[in-house]
Coordinates of C-alpha atoms in Angstrom, one line a residue:
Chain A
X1 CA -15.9 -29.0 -1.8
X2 CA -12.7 -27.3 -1.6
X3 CA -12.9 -24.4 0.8
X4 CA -12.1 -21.1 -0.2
X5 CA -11.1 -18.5 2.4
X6 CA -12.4 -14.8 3.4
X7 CA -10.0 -12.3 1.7
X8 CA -9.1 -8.7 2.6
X9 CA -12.5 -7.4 1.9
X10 CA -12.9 -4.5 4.4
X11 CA -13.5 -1.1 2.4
X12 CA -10.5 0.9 2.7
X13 CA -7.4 -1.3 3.2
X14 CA -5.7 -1.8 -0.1
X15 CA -8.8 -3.8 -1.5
X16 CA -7.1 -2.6 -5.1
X17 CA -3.9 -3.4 -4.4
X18 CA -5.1 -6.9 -3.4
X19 CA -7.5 -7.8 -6.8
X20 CA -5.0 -6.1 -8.9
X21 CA -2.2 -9.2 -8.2
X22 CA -5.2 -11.6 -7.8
X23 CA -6.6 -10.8 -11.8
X24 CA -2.7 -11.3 -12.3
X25 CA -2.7 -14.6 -10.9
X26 CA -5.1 -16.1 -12.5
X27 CA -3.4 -14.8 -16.2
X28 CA -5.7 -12.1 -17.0
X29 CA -3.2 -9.3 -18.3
X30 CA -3.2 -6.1 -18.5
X31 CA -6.1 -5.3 -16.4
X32 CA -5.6 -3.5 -12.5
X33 CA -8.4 -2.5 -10.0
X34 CA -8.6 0.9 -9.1
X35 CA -10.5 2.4 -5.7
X36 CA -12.8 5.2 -6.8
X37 CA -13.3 8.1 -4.4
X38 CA -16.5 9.5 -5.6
X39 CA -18.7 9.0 -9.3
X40 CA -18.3 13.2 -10.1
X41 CA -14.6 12.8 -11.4
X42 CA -13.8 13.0 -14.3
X43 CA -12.5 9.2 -15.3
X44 CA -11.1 9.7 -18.9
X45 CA -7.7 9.1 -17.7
X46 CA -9.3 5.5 -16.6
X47 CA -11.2 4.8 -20.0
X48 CA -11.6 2.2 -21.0
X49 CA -13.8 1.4 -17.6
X50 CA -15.0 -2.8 -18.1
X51 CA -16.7 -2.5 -14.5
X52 CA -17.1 -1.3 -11.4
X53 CA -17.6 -3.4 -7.9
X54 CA -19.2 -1.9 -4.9
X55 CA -18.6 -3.4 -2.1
X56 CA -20.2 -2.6 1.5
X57 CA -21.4 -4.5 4.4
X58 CA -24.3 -6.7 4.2
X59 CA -27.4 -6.1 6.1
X60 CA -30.7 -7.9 4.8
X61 CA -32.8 -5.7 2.3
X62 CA -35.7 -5.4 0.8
X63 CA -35.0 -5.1 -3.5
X64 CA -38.4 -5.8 -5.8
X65 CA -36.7 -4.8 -8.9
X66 CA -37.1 -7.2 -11.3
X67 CA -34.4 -10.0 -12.5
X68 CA -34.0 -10.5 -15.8
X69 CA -33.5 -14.3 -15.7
X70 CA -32.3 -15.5 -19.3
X71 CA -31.9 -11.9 -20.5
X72 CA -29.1 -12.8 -22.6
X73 CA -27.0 -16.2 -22.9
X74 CA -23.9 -14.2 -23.6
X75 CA -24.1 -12.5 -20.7
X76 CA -22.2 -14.2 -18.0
X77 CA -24.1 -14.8 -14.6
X78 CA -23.3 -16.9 -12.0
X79 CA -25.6 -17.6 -8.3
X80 CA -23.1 -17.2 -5.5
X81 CA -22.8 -20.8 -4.6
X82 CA -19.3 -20.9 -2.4
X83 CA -19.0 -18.7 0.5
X84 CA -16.3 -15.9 1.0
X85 CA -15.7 -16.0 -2.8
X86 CA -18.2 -13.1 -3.5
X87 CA -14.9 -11.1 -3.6
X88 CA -13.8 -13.1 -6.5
X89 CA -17.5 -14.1 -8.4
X90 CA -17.6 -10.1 -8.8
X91 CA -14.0 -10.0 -10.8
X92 CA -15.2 -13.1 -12.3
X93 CA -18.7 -11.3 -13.4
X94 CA -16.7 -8.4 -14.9
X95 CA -13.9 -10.4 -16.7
X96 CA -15.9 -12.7 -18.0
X97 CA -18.4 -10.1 -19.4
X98 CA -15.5 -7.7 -21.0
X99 CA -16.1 -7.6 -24.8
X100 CA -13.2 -5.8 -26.1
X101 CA -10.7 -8.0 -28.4
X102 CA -8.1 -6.0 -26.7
X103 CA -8.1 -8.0 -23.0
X104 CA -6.6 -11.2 -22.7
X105 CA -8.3 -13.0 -20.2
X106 CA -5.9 -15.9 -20.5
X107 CA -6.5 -19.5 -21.1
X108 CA -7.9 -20.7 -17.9
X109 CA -10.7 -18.1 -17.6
X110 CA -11.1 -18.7 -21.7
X111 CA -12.1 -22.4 -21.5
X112 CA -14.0 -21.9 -18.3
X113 CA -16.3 -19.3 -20.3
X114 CA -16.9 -22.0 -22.9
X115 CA -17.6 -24.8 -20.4
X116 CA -20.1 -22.8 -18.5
X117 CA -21.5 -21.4 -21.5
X118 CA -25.2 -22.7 -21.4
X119 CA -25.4 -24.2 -18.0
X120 CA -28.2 -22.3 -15.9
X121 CA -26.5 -19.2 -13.2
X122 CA -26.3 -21.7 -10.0
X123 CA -24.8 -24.3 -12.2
X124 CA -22.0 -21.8 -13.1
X125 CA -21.4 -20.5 -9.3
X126 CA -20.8 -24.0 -8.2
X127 CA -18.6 -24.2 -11.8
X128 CA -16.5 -21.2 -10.0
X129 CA -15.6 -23.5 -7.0
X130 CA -13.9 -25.8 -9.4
X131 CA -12.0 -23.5 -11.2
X132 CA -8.9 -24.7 -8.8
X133 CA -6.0 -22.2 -10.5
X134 CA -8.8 -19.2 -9.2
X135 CA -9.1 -21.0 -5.8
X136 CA -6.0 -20.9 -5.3
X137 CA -5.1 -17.8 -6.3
X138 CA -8.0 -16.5 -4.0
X139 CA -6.4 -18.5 -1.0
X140 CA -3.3 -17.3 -1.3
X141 CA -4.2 -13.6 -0.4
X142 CA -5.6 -15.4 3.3
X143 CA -4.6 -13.5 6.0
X144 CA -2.0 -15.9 8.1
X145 CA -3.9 -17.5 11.1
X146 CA -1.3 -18.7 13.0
X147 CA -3.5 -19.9 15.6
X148 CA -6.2 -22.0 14.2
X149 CA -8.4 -23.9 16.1
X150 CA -10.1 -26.8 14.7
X151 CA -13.3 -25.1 14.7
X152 CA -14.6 -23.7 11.1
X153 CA -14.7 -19.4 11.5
X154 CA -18.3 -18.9 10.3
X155 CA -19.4 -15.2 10.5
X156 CA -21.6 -14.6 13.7
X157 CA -24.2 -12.0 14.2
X158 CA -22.3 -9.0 15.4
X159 CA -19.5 -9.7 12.7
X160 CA -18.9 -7.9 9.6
X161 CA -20.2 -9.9 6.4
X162 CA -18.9 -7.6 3.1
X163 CA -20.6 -8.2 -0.1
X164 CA -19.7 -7.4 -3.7
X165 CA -21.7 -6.5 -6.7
X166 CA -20.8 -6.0 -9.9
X167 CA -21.9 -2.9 -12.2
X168 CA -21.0 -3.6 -16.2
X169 CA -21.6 -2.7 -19.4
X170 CA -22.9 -5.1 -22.0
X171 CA -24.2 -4.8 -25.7
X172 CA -25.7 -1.3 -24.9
X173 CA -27.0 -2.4 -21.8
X174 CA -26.0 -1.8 -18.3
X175 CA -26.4 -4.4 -15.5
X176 CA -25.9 -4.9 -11.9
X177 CA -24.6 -8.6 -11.2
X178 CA -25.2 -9.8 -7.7
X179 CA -24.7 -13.4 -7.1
X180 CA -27.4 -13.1 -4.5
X181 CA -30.0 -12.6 -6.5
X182 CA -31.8 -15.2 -9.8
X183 CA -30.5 -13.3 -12.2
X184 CA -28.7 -10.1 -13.6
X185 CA -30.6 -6.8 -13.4
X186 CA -30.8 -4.4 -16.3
X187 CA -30.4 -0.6 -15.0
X188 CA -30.7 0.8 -18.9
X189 CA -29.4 1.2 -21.9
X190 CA -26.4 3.3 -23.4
X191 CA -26.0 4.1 -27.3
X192 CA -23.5 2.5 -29.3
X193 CA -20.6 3.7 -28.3
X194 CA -21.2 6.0 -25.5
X195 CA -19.6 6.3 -21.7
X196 CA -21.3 4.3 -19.7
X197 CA -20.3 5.6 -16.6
X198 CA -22.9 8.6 -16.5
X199 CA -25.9 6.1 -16.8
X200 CA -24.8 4.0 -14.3
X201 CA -23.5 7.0 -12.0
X202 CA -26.9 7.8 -10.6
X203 CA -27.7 3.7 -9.5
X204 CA -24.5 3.6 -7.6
X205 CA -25.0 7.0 -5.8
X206 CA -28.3 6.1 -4.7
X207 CA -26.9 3.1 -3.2
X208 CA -24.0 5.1 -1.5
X209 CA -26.5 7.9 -0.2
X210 CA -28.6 5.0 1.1
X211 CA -25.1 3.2 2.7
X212 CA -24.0 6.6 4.2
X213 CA -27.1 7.6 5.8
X214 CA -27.2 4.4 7.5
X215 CA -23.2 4.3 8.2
X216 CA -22.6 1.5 6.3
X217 CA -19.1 1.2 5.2
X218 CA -18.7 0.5 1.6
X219 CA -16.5 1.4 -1.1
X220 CA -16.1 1.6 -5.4
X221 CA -13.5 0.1 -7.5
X222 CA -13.2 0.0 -11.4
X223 CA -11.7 -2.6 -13.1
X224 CA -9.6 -0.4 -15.9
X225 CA -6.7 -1.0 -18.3
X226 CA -3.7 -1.6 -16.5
X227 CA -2.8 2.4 -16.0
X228 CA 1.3 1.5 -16.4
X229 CA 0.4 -0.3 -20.0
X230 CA -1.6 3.4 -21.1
X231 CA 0.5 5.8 -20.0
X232 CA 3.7 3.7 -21.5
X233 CA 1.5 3.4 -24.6
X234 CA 1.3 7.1 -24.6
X235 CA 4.8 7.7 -23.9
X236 CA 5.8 5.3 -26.9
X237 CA 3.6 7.6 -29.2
X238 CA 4.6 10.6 -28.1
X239 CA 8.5 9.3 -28.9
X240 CA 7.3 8.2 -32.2
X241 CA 5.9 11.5 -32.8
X242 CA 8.9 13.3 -31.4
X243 CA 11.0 11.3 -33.8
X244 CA 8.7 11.9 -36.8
X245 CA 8.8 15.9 -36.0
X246 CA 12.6 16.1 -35.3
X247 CA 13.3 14.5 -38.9
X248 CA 10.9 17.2 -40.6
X249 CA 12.5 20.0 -38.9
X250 CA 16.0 18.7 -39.6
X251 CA 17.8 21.7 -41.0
X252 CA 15.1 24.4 -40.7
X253 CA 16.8 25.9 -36.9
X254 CA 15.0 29.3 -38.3
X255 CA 11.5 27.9 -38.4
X256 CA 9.9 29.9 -36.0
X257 CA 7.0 27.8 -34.0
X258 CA 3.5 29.2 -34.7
X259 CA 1.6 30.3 -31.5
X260 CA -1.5 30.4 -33.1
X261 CA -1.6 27.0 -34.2
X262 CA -2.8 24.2 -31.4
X263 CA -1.4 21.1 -31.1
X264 CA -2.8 17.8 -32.4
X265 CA -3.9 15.8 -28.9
X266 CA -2.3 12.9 -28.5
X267 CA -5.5 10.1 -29.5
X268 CA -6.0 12.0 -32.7
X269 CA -3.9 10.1 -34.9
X270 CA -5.4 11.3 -38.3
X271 CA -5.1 14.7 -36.6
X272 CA -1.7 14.3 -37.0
X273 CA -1.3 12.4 -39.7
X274 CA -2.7 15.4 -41.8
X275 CA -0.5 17.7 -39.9
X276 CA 2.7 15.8 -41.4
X277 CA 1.2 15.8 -44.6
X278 CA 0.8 19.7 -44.7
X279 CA 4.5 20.0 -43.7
X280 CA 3.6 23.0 -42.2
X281 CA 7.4 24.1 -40.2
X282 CA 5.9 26.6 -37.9
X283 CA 2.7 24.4 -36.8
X284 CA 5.1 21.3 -36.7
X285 CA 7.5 23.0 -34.9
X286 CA 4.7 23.9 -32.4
X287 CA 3.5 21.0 -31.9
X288 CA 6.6 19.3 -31.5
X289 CA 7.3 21.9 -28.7
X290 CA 3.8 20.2 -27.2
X291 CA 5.2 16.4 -27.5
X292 CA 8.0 17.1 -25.5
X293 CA 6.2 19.3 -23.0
X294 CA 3.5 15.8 -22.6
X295 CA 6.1 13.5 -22.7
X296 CA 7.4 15.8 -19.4
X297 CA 4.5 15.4 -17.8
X298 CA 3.7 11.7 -18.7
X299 CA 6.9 10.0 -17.6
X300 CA 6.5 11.1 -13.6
X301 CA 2.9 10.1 -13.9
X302 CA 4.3 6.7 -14.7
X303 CA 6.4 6.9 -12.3
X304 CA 4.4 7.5 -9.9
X305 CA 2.1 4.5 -11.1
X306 CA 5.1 2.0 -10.7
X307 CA 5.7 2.6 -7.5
X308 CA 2.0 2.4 -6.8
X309 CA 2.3 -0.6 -7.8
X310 CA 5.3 -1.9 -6.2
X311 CA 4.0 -0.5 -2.9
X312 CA 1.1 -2.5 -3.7
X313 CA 3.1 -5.8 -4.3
X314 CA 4.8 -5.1 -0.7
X315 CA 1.9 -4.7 1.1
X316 CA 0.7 -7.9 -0.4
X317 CA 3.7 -9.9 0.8
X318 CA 3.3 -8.7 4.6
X319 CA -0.7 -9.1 4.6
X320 CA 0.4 -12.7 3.7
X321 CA 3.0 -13.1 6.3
X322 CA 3.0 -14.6 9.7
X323 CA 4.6 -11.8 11.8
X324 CA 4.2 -14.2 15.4
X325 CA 8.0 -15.3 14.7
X326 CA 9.2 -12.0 14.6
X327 CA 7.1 -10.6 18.0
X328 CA 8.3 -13.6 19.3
X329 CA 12.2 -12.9 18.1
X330 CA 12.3 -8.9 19.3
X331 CA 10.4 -10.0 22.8
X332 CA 13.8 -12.1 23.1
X333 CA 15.9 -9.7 21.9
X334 CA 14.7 -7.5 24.7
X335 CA 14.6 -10.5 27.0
X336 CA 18.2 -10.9 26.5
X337 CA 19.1 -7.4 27.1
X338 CA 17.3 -7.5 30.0
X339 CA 14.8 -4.9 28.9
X340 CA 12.2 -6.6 29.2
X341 CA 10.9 -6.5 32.5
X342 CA 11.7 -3.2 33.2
X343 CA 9.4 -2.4 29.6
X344 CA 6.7 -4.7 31.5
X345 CA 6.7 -2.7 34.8
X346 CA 6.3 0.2 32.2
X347 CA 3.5 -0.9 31.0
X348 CA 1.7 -1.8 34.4
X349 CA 2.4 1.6 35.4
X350 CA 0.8 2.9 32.2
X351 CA -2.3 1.0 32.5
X352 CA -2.8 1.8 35.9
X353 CA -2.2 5.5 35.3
X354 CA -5.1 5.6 32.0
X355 CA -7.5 3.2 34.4
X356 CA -7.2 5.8 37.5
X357 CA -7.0 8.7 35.2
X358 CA -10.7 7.5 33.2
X359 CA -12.0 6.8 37.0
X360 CA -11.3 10.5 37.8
X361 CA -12.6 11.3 34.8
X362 CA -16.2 9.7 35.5
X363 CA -16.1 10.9 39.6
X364 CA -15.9 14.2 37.8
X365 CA -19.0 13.6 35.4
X366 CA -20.8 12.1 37.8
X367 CA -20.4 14.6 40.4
Chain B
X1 CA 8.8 -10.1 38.9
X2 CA 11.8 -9.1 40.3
X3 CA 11.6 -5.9 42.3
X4 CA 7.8 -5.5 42.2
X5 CA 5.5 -5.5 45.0
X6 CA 3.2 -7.9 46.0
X7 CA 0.1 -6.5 45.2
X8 CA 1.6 -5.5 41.8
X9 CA 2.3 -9.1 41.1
X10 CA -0.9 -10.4 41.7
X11 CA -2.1 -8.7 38.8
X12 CA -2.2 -10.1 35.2
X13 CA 0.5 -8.8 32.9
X14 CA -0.6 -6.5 30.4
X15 CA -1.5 -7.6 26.4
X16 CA 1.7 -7.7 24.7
X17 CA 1.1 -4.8 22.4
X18 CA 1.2 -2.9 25.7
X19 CA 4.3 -3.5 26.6
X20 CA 5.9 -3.5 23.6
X21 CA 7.8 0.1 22.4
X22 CA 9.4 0.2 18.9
X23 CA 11.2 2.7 20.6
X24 CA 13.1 0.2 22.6
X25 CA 14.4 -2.3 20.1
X26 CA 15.7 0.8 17.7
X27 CA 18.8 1.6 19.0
X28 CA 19.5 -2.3 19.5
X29 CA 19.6 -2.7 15.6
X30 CA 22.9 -0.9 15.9
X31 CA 24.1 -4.8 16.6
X32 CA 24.3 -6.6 13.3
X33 CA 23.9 -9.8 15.2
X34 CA 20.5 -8.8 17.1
X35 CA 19.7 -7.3 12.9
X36 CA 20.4 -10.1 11.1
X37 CA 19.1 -12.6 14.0
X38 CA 15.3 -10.7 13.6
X39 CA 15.9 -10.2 9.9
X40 CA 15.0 -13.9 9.1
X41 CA 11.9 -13.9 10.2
X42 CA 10.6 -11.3 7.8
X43 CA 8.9 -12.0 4.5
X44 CA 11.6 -14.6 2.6
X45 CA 12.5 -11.7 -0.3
X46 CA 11.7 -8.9 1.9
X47 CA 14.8 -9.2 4.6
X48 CA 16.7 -5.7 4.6
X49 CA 17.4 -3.3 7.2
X50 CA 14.9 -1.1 5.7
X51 CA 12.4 -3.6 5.6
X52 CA 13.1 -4.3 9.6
X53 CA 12.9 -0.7 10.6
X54 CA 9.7 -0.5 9.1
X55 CA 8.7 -3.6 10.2
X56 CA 9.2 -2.9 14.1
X57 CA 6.5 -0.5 14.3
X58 CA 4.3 -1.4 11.6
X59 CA 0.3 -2.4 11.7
X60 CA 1.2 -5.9 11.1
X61 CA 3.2 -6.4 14.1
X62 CA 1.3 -4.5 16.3
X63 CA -1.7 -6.5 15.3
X64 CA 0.6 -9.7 15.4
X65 CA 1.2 -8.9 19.1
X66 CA -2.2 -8.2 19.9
X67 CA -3.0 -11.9 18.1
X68 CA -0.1 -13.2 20.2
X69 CA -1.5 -12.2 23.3
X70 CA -4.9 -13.3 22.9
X71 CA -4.1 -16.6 22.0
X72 CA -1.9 -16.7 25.1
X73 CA -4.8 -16.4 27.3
X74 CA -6.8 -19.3 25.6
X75 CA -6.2 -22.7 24.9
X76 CA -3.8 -22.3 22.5
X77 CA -1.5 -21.4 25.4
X78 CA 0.3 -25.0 25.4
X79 CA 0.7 -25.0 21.2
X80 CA 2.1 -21.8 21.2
X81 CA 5.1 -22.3 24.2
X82 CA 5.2 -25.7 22.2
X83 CA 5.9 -24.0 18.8
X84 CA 8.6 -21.4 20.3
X85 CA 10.4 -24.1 22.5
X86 CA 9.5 -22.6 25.4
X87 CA 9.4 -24.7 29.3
X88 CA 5.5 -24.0 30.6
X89 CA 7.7 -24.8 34.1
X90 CA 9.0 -21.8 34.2
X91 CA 5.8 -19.4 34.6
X92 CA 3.8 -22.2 36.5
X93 CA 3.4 -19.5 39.3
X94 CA 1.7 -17.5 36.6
X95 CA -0.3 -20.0 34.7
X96 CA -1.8 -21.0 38.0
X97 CA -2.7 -17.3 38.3
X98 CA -4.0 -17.4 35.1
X99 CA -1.8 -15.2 33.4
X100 CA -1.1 -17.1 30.4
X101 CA 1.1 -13.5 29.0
X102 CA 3.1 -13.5 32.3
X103 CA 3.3 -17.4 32.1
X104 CA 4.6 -16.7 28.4
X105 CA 7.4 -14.4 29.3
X106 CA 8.8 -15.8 32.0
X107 CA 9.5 -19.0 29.9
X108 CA 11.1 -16.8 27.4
X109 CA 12.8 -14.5 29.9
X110 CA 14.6 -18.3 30.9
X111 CA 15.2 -19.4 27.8
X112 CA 16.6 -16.2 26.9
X113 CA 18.7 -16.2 29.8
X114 CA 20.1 -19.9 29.3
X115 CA 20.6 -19.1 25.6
X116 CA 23.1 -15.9 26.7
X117 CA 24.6 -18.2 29.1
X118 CA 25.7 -20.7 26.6
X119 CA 26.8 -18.0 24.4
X120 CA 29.1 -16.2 26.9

């Protein structure tokens, strides 16, 4: 079997950044990962939310919940057959599970969905290790390893083994995914309709309280509408509606605005349908006042979002890179210019002063 | 090395990301040869001057040196003066010590001296 390899997994350096550009890769669109810091925020700005992953370092634990093996055939499961792709089989579990017409999970993820369609949830995770465009998409975010010895890198006692579980929503029911276990288990149900955030809010916080007591590092990501698609929708509607508002008031510079009237929010579109309608100067002329104060705020927020992103994409390309070349360039650089023995005496002398100066500091303890 | 004392030398040279000072190669940028010769080896459609600065003290180098070093003092010694071109003759005083970093930058020390040589 093709081997797949361990990808930035450790809580807290650009996971986000990382399974943003890998969902890309494998031509999912319009979808990024976003780190959460805490479950008490308010996360309309993120809606809609297909699923969060928690992530944290795995320790062997006792769980007697029950599975729900062959809850629902819809629902996609898969048993975590391949190592180091957990990262990966939690995306999957999320993608795979989203049941708005508006994601496109592209065509590679659509045909796998229908070939692994009835097969039983280990037959699937060993389905995942053929999926060769998702490999390889995976492998590319390895961390360069210059200096590979022959020997296979299996995780030893003392180091740190990361798992990820995923947390979705699915025909009014809620589920944790965790390729570890038989099967998916069902946390509860959610009406038609509703957030599902709050009903799943107090699983994951038990699970954090239970991490953070025991100082287990861990963190939360959602996987949300690309933010750079919403807001740009947003911007586009506020135009529109600009545009719209600016026609209406074409020739009436005496209109005053009405203070009293309060602006149509932006997702109400029959809101301001009806508004138009009334052709109503003064409450128009209000609420065009509002469109251009949003469209203010919402274009730096963009902004702000792109270069997210792009800072992202950059820190991508150099956790990919082989730096060795370079060290080994500016060592000669300084060779050349004869710094660099004079720099290795400096360091000597360094050391030497921090080991004498920690030996003073334990006569002094100790005495 | 050269103006040390003999106890000095008898010990092993320090990790590479101890001896290393961002500091130190900064002011050295101001030549657009020593720029554009270190440019190359940054990522293929990342090669500015920007990119460089930032570069020289960043986490990835730093952990690059520390890689560096460590793979220095194991058997990967002889691949890695392989890879770079370097002469393991050169340190042999310091290999037999043990001190696969010292070993390491005494090659490169001469073949950074031969290289200005042909150059001047």
């Amino acid at each position: 079997m093709a081997d797949w390899c361990t990808i930035e997994s450790d809580p807290g350096r650009g996971a986000a950044g990382v399974f943003t550009e890998l969902i890309q890769k494998i031509g999912v669109k319009n979808i990024q990962v976003e780190e959460l810091y805490s479950l008490d925020d308010d996360f309309s700005d993120m809606k809609p939310m297909y699923g969060l992953i928690f992530l944290f370092k795995w320790r062997p634990e006792e769980d007697d919940r029950p599975v729900n093996v062959g809850c629902d055939e819809e629902l996609f499961f898969a048993r975590q057959m391949i190592t180091n792709a957990c990262a990966t089989q939690a995306l999957l579990s999320i993608l795979l599970n989203i049941q708005s017409d508006e994601v496109d999970i592209g065509p590679s993820l659509r045909s796998f969905k229908e070939f692994v369609g009835v097969m039983p949830p280990d037959m699937r995770g060993e389905a995942i290790s053929n999926l060769d465009n998702v490999r390889l998409a995976h492998n590319s975010f390895n961390r360069p390893e210059p200096f590979f010895s022959d020997k296979k890198q299996y995780a030893g006692p003392d180091d740190d083994v990361f798992h990820f579980i995923a947390y979705i929503p699915f025909k009014n029911k809620i589920y944790e995914l965790d390729g570890l276990k038989a099967g998916p288990i069902c946390l509860g149900e959610v009406e038609e309709g509703a957030d599902w955030i709050p009903a799943v809010a107090p699983h994951i916080q038990q699970r954090i309280a239970r991490y953070a007591a025991s100082e287990i590092r861990f963190n939360l990501m959602a996987v949300i509408k690309d933010q750079r698609v919403v807001l740009q929708d947003k911007i586009d509607e506020c135009e529109t509606r600009t545009q719209t508002l600016e026609a209406m008031l074409d020739g009436h510079d005496d209109v005053t605005a009405d203070d009293s009237f309060t602006p149509v929010p932006l997702e109400d579109t029959e809101g301001f349908e009806q508004l138009v309608y009334s052709n109503d100067l003064p409450s128009l002329k209000t609420q065009l006042r509002a469109e251009r104060v949003r469209k203010m705020e919402l274009v730096p927020t963009l902004e702000e979002k792109e270069s997210k992103f792009a800072k992202w994409h950059s820190e991508n390309i150099r956790r990919r890179h082989n730096y060795i070349p370079l060290c080994v360039a500016i060592l000669k650089t300084l060779a050349k210019e004869k710094r660099l023995e004079p720099m290795i005496d400096d360091a000597r002398q360094r050391l030497g002063d921090r080991a004498r100066q920690q030996q003073q500091n334990k006569d002094k303890t100790s005495s | 090395l050269a103006g040390v004392s003999g106890a000095m030398q008898q010990q092993r040279t320090p990790p590479l990301n101890e001896i290393y000072r961002a500091s130190e190669l900064l002011p050295m940028l101001e030549d657009p040869a020593i720029r554009d010769e270190l440019m190359q080896f940054l990522p293929e459609d990342r090669q500015t001057d920007q990119e460089l600065r930032y570069s020289l003290s960043s986490p990835q180098v730093r952990q690059a040196f520390a890689m560096l070093s460590h793979a220095l003092q194991s058997d990967n010694f002889n691949s890695v003066m392989t890879n770079f071109g370097l002469d393991p003759m050169a340190g042999a005083a310091e290999l037999q010590r043990g001190d696969g970093i010292g070993a390491f930058l005494r090659a490169l020390q001469a073949k950074a001296d031969e290289e200005s040589d042909l150059y001047d």
